[in-house]
mmCIF file of C-alpha atoms in Angstrom:
data_model
loop_
_atom_site.group_PDB
_atom_site.id
_atom_site.type_symbol
_atom_site.label_atom_id
_atom_site.label_comp_id
_atom_site.label_asym_id
_atom_site.label_seq_id
_atom_site.Cartn_x
_atom_site.Cartn_y
_atom_site.Cartn_z
ATOM 1 C CA MET A 263 0.000 0.000 0.000
ATOM 2 C CA LYS A 264 1.343 3.439 -0.926
ATOM 3 C CA LYS A 265 2.356 5.683 1.958
ATOM 4 C CA LEU A 266 0.234 8.783 2.394
ATOM 5 C CA ILE A 267 2.001 12.154 2.355
ATOM 6 C CA GLU A 268 0.294 14.764 4.501
ATOM 7 C CA GLY A 269 0.844 17.601 6.949
ATOM 8 C CA LYS A 270 4.422 18.759 7.422
ATOM 9 C CA GLU A 271 5.766 16.016 5.182
ATOM 10 C CA LEU A 272 3.583 17.180 2.273
ATOM 11 C CA LYS A 273 4.725 20.765 2.717
ATOM 12 C CA SER A 274 8.328 19.566 2.799
ATOM 13 C CA VAL A 275 7.902 17.772 -0.543
ATOM 14 C CA ILE A 276 6.212 20.835 -2.054
ATOM 15 C CA LEU A 277 9.006 23.073 -0.748
ATOM 16 C CA ASN A 278 11.685 20.784 -2.216
ATOM 17 C CA THR A 279 9.880 20.953 -5.576
ATOM 18 C CA LEU A 280 9.973 24.748 -5.406
ATOM 19 C CA LEU A 281 13.646 24.737 -4.424
ATOM 20 C CA ARG A 282 14.520 22.491 -7.388
ATOM 21 C CA PHE A 283 12.631 24.877 -9.680
ATOM 22 C CA ASP A 284 14.434 27.844 -8.103
ATOM 23 C CA GLU A 285 17.816 26.134 -8.483
ATOM 24 C CA PHE A 286 17.203 25.455 -12.172
ATOM 25 C CA CYS A 287 16.092 29.045 -12.764
ATOM 26 C CA LYS A 288 19.250 30.374 -11.098
ATOM 27 C CA GLU A 289 21.448 28.055 -13.164
ATOM 28 C CA ASN A 290 19.834 29.327 -16.370
ATOM 29 C CA ASP A 291 19.424 33.004 -15.431
ATOM 30 C CA ILE A 292 15.621 32.837 -15.557
ATOM 31 C CA LYS A 293 13.530 35.370 -13.653
ATOM 32 C CA TYR A 294 10.359 34.535 -11.751
ATOM 33 C CA THR A 295 8.475 35.726 -8.698
ATOM 34 C CA ILE A 296 6.590 33.820 -6.037
ATOM 35 C CA ALA A 297 2.952 34.888 -6.270
ATOM 36 C CA TYR A 298 -0.595 34.634 -4.939
ATOM 37 C CA GLY A 299 -0.834 32.526 -1.752
ATOM 38 C CA THR A 300 2.898 31.783 -1.779
ATOM 39 C CA ALA A 301 3.794 35.481 -1.846
ATOM 40 C CA LEU A 302 1.166 36.156 0.807
ATOM 41 C CA GLY A 303 2.578 33.374 2.976
ATOM 42 C CA ALA A 304 6.115 34.717 2.601
ATOM 43 C CA ILE A 305 5.131 38.248 3.628
ATOM 44 C CA ARG A 306 2.619 37.401 6.342
ATOM 45 C CA HIS A 307 4.023 34.107 7.724
ATOM 46 C CA LYS A 308 7.587 33.861 6.348
ATOM 47 C CA GLY A 309 6.546 30.576 4.742
ATOM 48 C CA PHE A 310 3.438 28.590 3.933
ATOM 49 C CA ILE A 311 0.075 29.967 4.955
ATOM 50 C CA PRO A 312 -0.690 27.522 7.817
ATOM 51 C CA TRP A 313 -3.741 25.986 6.124
ATOM 52 C CA ASP A 314 -2.414 26.195 2.537
ATOM 53 C CA ASP A 315 -0.704 23.384 0.655
ATOM 54 C CA ASP A 316 0.402 24.641 -2.744
ATOM 55 C CA ILE A 317 2.959 26.908 -4.410
ATOM 56 C CA ASP A 318 2.374 29.563 -7.072
ATOM 57 C CA VAL A 319 4.984 31.345 -9.168
ATOM 58 C CA ILE A 320 4.656 33.868 -11.998
ATOM 59 C CA MET A 321 6.868 34.330 -15.046
ATOM 60 C CA MET A 322 6.729 36.778 -17.919
ATOM 61 C CA ARG A 323 6.169 35.078 -21.287
ATOM 62 C CA PRO A 324 9.836 35.356 -22.498
ATOM 63 C CA GLU A 325 11.143 33.987 -19.189
ATOM 64 C CA TYR A 326 8.693 31.094 -19.252
ATOM 65 C CA GLU A 327 9.607 30.204 -22.834
ATOM 66 C CA LYS A 328 13.275 30.285 -21.848
ATOM 67 C CA PHE A 329 12.538 28.011 -18.888
ATOM 68 C CA GLU A 330 10.497 25.515 -20.906
ATOM 69 C CA LYS A 331 13.153 25.291 -23.630
ATOM 70 C CA ALA A 332 15.990 24.906 -21.115
ATOM 71 C CA TRP A 333 14.155 22.229 -19.097
ATOM 72 C CA LYS A 334 13.227 20.190 -22.183
ATOM 73 C CA GLN A 335 16.854 20.255 -23.305
ATOM 74 C CA TYR A 336 18.166 19.400 -19.837
ATOM 75 C CA ILE A 337 15.778 16.499 -19.211
ATOM 76 C CA LEU A 338 16.781 14.718 -22.433
ATOM 77 C CA ASN A 339 20.032 13.638 -20.787
ATOM 78 C CA SER A 340 18.999 13.604 -17.151
ATOM 79 C CA THR A 341 17.383 11.229 -14.677
ATOM 80 C CA ASP A 342 15.965 14.117 -12.620
ATOM 81 C CA HIS A 343 12.798 13.015 -10.820
ATOM 82 C CA TYR A 344 10.996 16.296 -11.502
ATOM 83 C CA LYS A 345 8.762 16.755 -14.523
ATOM 84 C CA LEU A 346 7.324 19.734 -16.380
ATOM 85 C CA TRP A 347 3.832 19.764 -17.817
ATOM 86 C CA PRO A 348 4.277 22.720 -20.196
ATOM 87 C CA GLU A 349 1.591 25.370 -20.402
ATOM 88 C CA MET A 350 0.463 24.360 -23.912
ATOM 89 C CA ASP A 351 1.192 20.623 -23.747
ATOM 90 C CA GLU A 352 -1.682 18.259 -24.502
ATOM 91 C CA GLU A 353 -0.620 16.014 -21.619
ATOM 92 C CA ASN A 354 -1.222 18.852 -19.179
ATOM 93 C CA TYR A 355 -4.787 18.594 -17.835
ATOM 94 C CA PHE A 356 -4.552 22.328 -17.084
ATOM 95 C CA MET A 357 -3.411 23.117 -20.624
ATOM 96 C CA ALA A 358 -3.498 26.830 -21.529
ATOM 97 C CA PHE A 359 -4.146 27.839 -17.900
ATOM 98 C CA CYS A 360 -0.835 27.106 -16.190
ATOM 99 C CA ALA A 361 2.241 24.896 -16.348
ATOM 100 C CA LYS A 362 2.853 22.281 -13.648
ATOM 101 C CA PHE A 363 6.260 21.313 -12.265
ATOM 102 C CA PHE A 364 6.042 18.193 -10.120
ATOM 103 C CA ASP A 365 7.832 15.404 -8.271
ATOM 104 C CA THR A 366 7.522 12.089 -10.160
ATOM 105 C CA GLU A 367 8.412 10.081 -7.055
ATOM 106 C CA THR A 368 4.987 11.027 -5.724
ATOM 107 C CA VAL A 369 1.464 10.578 -6.997
ATOM 108 C CA LEU A 370 -1.112 13.269 -6.283
ATOM 109 C CA TYR A 371 -4.839 13.070 -6.872
ATOM 110 C CA GLU A 372 -6.698 16.351 -7.210
ATOM 111 C CA HIS A 373 -10.450 16.104 -6.721
ATOM 112 C CA PHE A 374 -12.814 18.384 -8.621
ATOM 113 C CA SER A 375 -16.568 18.725 -8.700
ATOM 114 C CA LYS A 376 -18.677 16.111 -10.491
ATOM 115 C CA GLY A 377 -16.281 13.375 -9.333
ATOM 116 C CA LYS A 378 -13.422 14.326 -11.672
ATOM 117 C CA ILE A 379 -9.975 13.275 -10.385
ATOM 118 C CA VAL A 380 -6.672 14.328 -11.987
ATOM 119 C CA GLU A 381 -3.506 12.337 -11.292
ATOM 120 C CA TYR A 382 0.037 13.755 -11.414
ATOM 121 C CA GLY A 383 2.556 14.496 -8.630
ATOM 122 C CA VAL A 384 3.179 16.937 -5.792
ATOM 123 C CA TYR A 385 3.523 20.171 -7.740
ATOM 124 C CA ILE A 386 4.020 23.886 -8.061
ATOM 125 C CA ASP A 387 1.909 26.040 -10.402
ATOM 126 C CA ILE A 388 3.623 28.256 -12.981
ATOM 127 C CA PHE A 389 1.478 31.124 -14.291
ATOM 128 C CA VAL A 390 2.516 33.072 -17.388
ATOM 129 C CA LEU A 391 1.909 36.792 -17.937
ATOM 130 C CA ASP A 392 1.307 38.463 -21.285
ATOM 131 C CA HIS A 393 1.061 42.100 -22.260
ATOM 132 C CA ILE A 394 -2.454 43.507 -22.516
ATOM 133 C CA PRO A 395 -3.909 46.797 -23.811
ATOM 134 C CA VAL A 396 -4.353 49.729 -21.438
ATOM 135 C CA GLU A 397 -7.844 50.644 -22.608
ATOM 136 C CA LYS A 398 -10.565 48.782 -20.656
ATOM 137 C CA ASN A 399 -12.788 47.817 -23.595
ATOM 138 C CA GLU A 400 -9.791 46.421 -25.495
ATOM 139 C CA GLN A 401 -8.784 44.483 -22.378
ATOM 140 C CA ARG A 402 -12.263 43.020 -22.088
ATOM 141 C CA LYS A 403 -12.262 41.978 -25.740
ATOM 142 C CA LEU A 404 -8.896 40.265 -25.348
ATOM 143 C CA PHE A 405 -9.984 38.463 -22.186
ATOM 144 C CA MET A 406 -13.192 37.267 -23.827
ATOM 145 C CA ASP A 407 -11.291 36.002 -26.888
ATOM 146 C CA VAL A 408 -8.870 34.104 -24.662
ATOM 147 C CA ARG A 409 -11.743 32.717 -22.614
ATOM 148 C CA PHE A 410 -13.528 31.539 -25.774
ATOM 149 C CA TYR A 411 -10.554 29.570 -27.135
ATOM 150 C CA TRP A 412 -9.572 28.319 -23.675
ATOM 151 C CA LYS A 413 -13.013 26.709 -23.259
ATOM 152 C CA TRP A 414 -12.688 25.062 -26.679
ATOM 153 C CA ILE A 415 -9.235 23.769 -25.747
ATOM 154 C CA GLN A 416 -10.697 22.088 -22.669
ATOM 155 C CA HIS A 417 -13.469 20.622 -24.813
ATOM 156 C CA PHE A 418 -11.179 19.161 -27.504
ATOM 157 C CA GLN A 419 -8.485 18.066 -25.046
ATOM 158 C CA ARG A 420 -10.770 16.142 -22.724
ATOM 159 C CA HIS A 421 -13.432 14.755 -25.058
ATOM 160 C CA PHE A 422 -11.977 14.423 -28.575
ATOM 161 C CA LYS A 423 -8.541 12.813 -28.227
ATOM 162 C CA LYS A 424 -9.017 10.394 -31.141
ATOM 163 C CA TRP A 425 -10.364 13.166 -33.336
ATOM 164 C CA ASN A 426 -7.349 15.387 -32.564
ATOM 165 C CA LYS A 427 -4.982 12.570 -33.565
ATOM 166 C CA PHE A 428 -6.909 11.921 -36.768
ATOM 167 C CA VAL A 429 -6.864 15.592 -37.827
ATOM 168 C CA ARG A 430 -3.166 15.879 -36.926
ATOM 169 C CA LYS A 431 -2.194 12.689 -38.795
ATOM 170 C CA TYR A 432 -3.797 13.761 -42.083
ATOM 171 C CA HIS A 433 -3.109 17.524 -41.707
ATOM 172 C CA LEU A 434 -6.787 18.321 -42.102
ATOM 173 C CA PRO A 435 -7.945 21.977 -41.881
ATOM 174 C CA LEU A 436 -10.692 21.085 -39.398
ATOM 175 C CA PRO A 437 -11.509 22.302 -35.875
ATOM 176 C CA SER A 438 -9.319 20.427 -33.418
ATOM 177 C CA LEU A 439 -7.136 20.934 -30.373
ATOM 178 C CA ASP A 440 -4.195 22.136 -32.482
ATOM 179 C CA MET A 441 -6.306 24.706 -34.291
ATOM 180 C CA VAL A 442 -7.833 26.294 -31.187
ATOM 181 C CA ALA A 443 -4.474 26.157 -29.331
ATOM 182 C CA LYS A 444 -2.841 28.163 -32.131
ATOM 183 C CA ARG A 445 -5.644 30.698 -32.064
ATOM 184 C CA LEU A 446 -5.427 31.031 -28.287
ATOM 185 C CA MET A 447 -1.675 31.639 -28.438
ATOM 186 C CA LYS A 448 -2.245 34.235 -31.148
ATOM 187 C CA CYS A 449 -4.587 36.017 -28.722
ATOM 188 C CA LYS A 450 -2.132 35.783 -25.842
ATOM 189 C CA ASN A 451 0.687 37.149 -27.998
ATOM 190 C CA ARG A 452 -1.422 39.900 -29.553
ATOM 191 C CA TYR A 453 0.184 42.699 -27.506
ATOM 192 C CA ASN A 454 3.487 41.126 -26.482
ATOM 193 C CA SER A 455 5.449 42.728 -29.317
ATOM 194 C CA GLN A 456 4.152 46.152 -28.257
ATOM 195 C CA LEU A 457 5.498 45.857 -24.700
ATOM 196 C CA THR A 458 2.480 47.703 -23.324
ATOM 197 C CA SER A 459 2.619 49.066 -19.777
ATOM 198 C CA LEU A 460 0.298 46.361 -18.402
ATOM 199 C CA VAL A 461 0.593 42.568 -18.150
ATOM 200 C CA SER A 462 -1.883 39.955 -17.007
ATOM 201 C CA LEU A 463 -2.750 36.349 -16.422
ATOM 202 C CA THR A 464 -5.507 36.647 -18.997
ATOM 203 C CA GLN A 465 -7.474 33.615 -17.758
ATOM 204 C CA ASP A 466 -8.062 35.301 -14.410
ATOM 205 C CA TYR A 467 -10.850 37.335 -16.019
ATOM 206 C CA ARG A 468 -14.195 36.684 -14.320
ATOM 207 C CA LYS A 469 -16.893 37.278 -16.868
ATOM 208 C CA LYS A 470 -19.820 37.603 -14.447
ATOM 209 C CA GLU A 471 -17.983 40.191 -12.360
ATOM 210 C CA ASP A 472 -16.214 41.817 -15.324
ATOM 211 C CA MET A 473 -13.005 41.726 -13.280
ATOM 212 C CA ASN A 474 -9.430 40.461 -13.530
ATOM 213 C CA ASN A 475 -7.364 40.670 -10.329
ATOM 214 C CA SER A 476 -4.181 39.628 -12.139
ATOM 215 C CA ILE A 477 -3.438 42.868 -14.001
ATOM 216 C CA TYR A 478 -0.055 44.351 -13.127
ATOM 217 C CA GLU A 479 2.338 47.073 -14.192
ATOM 218 C CA TYR A 480 4.947 45.658 -16.560
ATOM 219 C CA GLU A 481 7.737 47.562 -14.838
ATOM 220 C CA TRP A 482 7.078 45.667 -11.589
ATOM 221 C CA PHE A 483 8.636 42.590 -13.158
ATOM 222 C CA ASN A 484 11.961 44.303 -13.766
ATOM 223 C CA HIS A 485 12.750 44.702 -10.066
ATOM 224 C CA PHE A 486 13.054 41.850 -7.569
ATOM 225 C CA LEU A 487 14.164 41.275 -3.999
ATOM 226 C CA LEU A 488 14.660 38.155 -1.908
ATOM 227 C CA VAL A 489 12.209 37.276 0.835
ATOM 228 C CA GLU A 490 12.255 34.567 3.492
ATOM 229 C CA PHE A 491 10.174 31.455 2.847
ATOM 230 C CA GLU A 492 10.514 28.487 5.212
ATOM 231 C CA GLY A 493 14.121 29.424 5.970
ATOM 232 C CA HIS A 494 15.080 29.995 2.318
ATOM 233 C CA ARG A 495 15.429 33.179 0.267
ATOM 234 C CA LEU A 496 13.190 33.363 -2.779
ATOM 235 C CA PRO A 497 12.547 36.077 -5.378
ATOM 236 C CA ILE A 498 9.529 38.350 -5.242
ATOM 237 C CA ILE A 499 8.833 41.532 -7.176
ATOM 238 C CA SER A 500 9.842 44.645 -5.236
ATOM 239 C CA ASN A 501 6.330 46.045 -5.566
ATOM 240 C CA TYR A 502 4.762 42.945 -3.976
ATOM 241 C CA ASP A 503 2.491 45.166 -1.855
ATOM 242 C CA LYS A 504 0.482 46.268 -4.903
ATOM 243 C CA MET A 505 0.442 42.733 -6.329
ATOM 244 C CA LEU A 506 -0.983 41.319 -3.086
ATOM 245 C CA GLU A 507 -3.488 44.168 -2.733
ATOM 246 C CA ASN A 508 -4.819 43.318 -6.201
ATOM 247 C CA SER A 509 -5.607 39.761 -5.093
ATOM 248 C CA TYR A 510 -6.429 40.060 -1.406
ATOM 249 C CA GLY A 511 -7.146 43.679 -0.462
ATOM 250 C CA ASP A 512 -6.016 44.035 3.179
ATOM 251 C CA TYR A 513 -3.754 41.017 2.865
ATOM 252 C CA MET A 514 -2.238 41.153 6.372
ATOM 253 C CA LYS A 515 -5.674 40.458 7.877
ATOM 254 C CA LEU A 516 -6.451 36.761 8.397
ATOM 255 C CA PRO A 517 -9.603 35.449 6.663
ATOM 256 C CA PRO A 518 -12.482 33.962 8.702
ATOM 257 C CA LYS A 519 -11.950 30.431 10.018
ATOM 258 C CA GLU A 520 -14.375 28.924 7.498
ATOM 259 C CA GLN A 521 -12.201 30.249 4.652
ATOM 260 C CA GLN A 522 -8.979 28.800 6.065
ATOM 261 C CA ILE A 523 -8.959 25.671 3.906
ATOM 262 C CA GLY A 524 -6.418 24.001 1.627
ATOM 263 C CA HIS A 525 -6.825 22.295 -1.732
ATOM 264 C CA ASN A 526 -8.753 19.060 -2.200
ATOM 265 C CA VAL A 527 -5.767 16.813 -2.901
ATOM 266 C CA GLU A 528 -4.298 13.562 -1.602
ATOM 267 C CA ALA A 529 -0.692 12.558 -2.187
ATOM 268 C CA TYR A 530 1.337 9.347 -1.797
ATOM 269 C CA TRP A 531 4.885 8.116 -2.255
ATOM 270 C CA LYS A 532 5.075 5.896 -5.320
ATOM 271 C CA TYR A 533 7.521 3.442 -3.804
#
């Protein structure tokens, strides 16, 4: 029977996954920042939020592409037990939303609504930022375009695997995963060559609320400092205060007890 990983041991495995990612980024001169709950934990608790059990990092598009290319090249001749699910890889259940970097010596089951379970390993999330327009209506249009193709990606990826292979094999000009993935990436890259003053995780747009909490100043990602996290020093953007305010408002205030919950995952050692 596989041994369950939980509590402090789970956080230790997650931390080691982050430290391996950090080490590789340093070796290859790749910039990233801890983000979301990880950044909040670093600033408010000097480590994990006590009830949290995941790690989030953010990279600008060029830095992420550099990381993905370097990792793919490195892993060809390595027995490293960490694995990358690239952002736009068909194998990645979270394709087009985020990349996953995980420990292959573990198996992790993530439980979603309607009984869906995804299997991979103890992981960190890598979110990628793209440039967006400054004008609100143009932003909204971009976010809606991304949302449209992202939903179709999920549809083709999860329900039409044989169809995708058939279209790919015979190079048919028909709707498929490859087609919508290309169109999504065209949307994401629409403003990257312009180096606009704003960047965003475009999928964080909430249609019903007409809101995206992951819109940041581009210049924030040119300046970093090191902050303590579980006894280690990790990079965070210098203007982390504004980044955290965007997501959490008064972020130094603890949420109510009923909101102090982790993710619905279970993890085991493989061997």
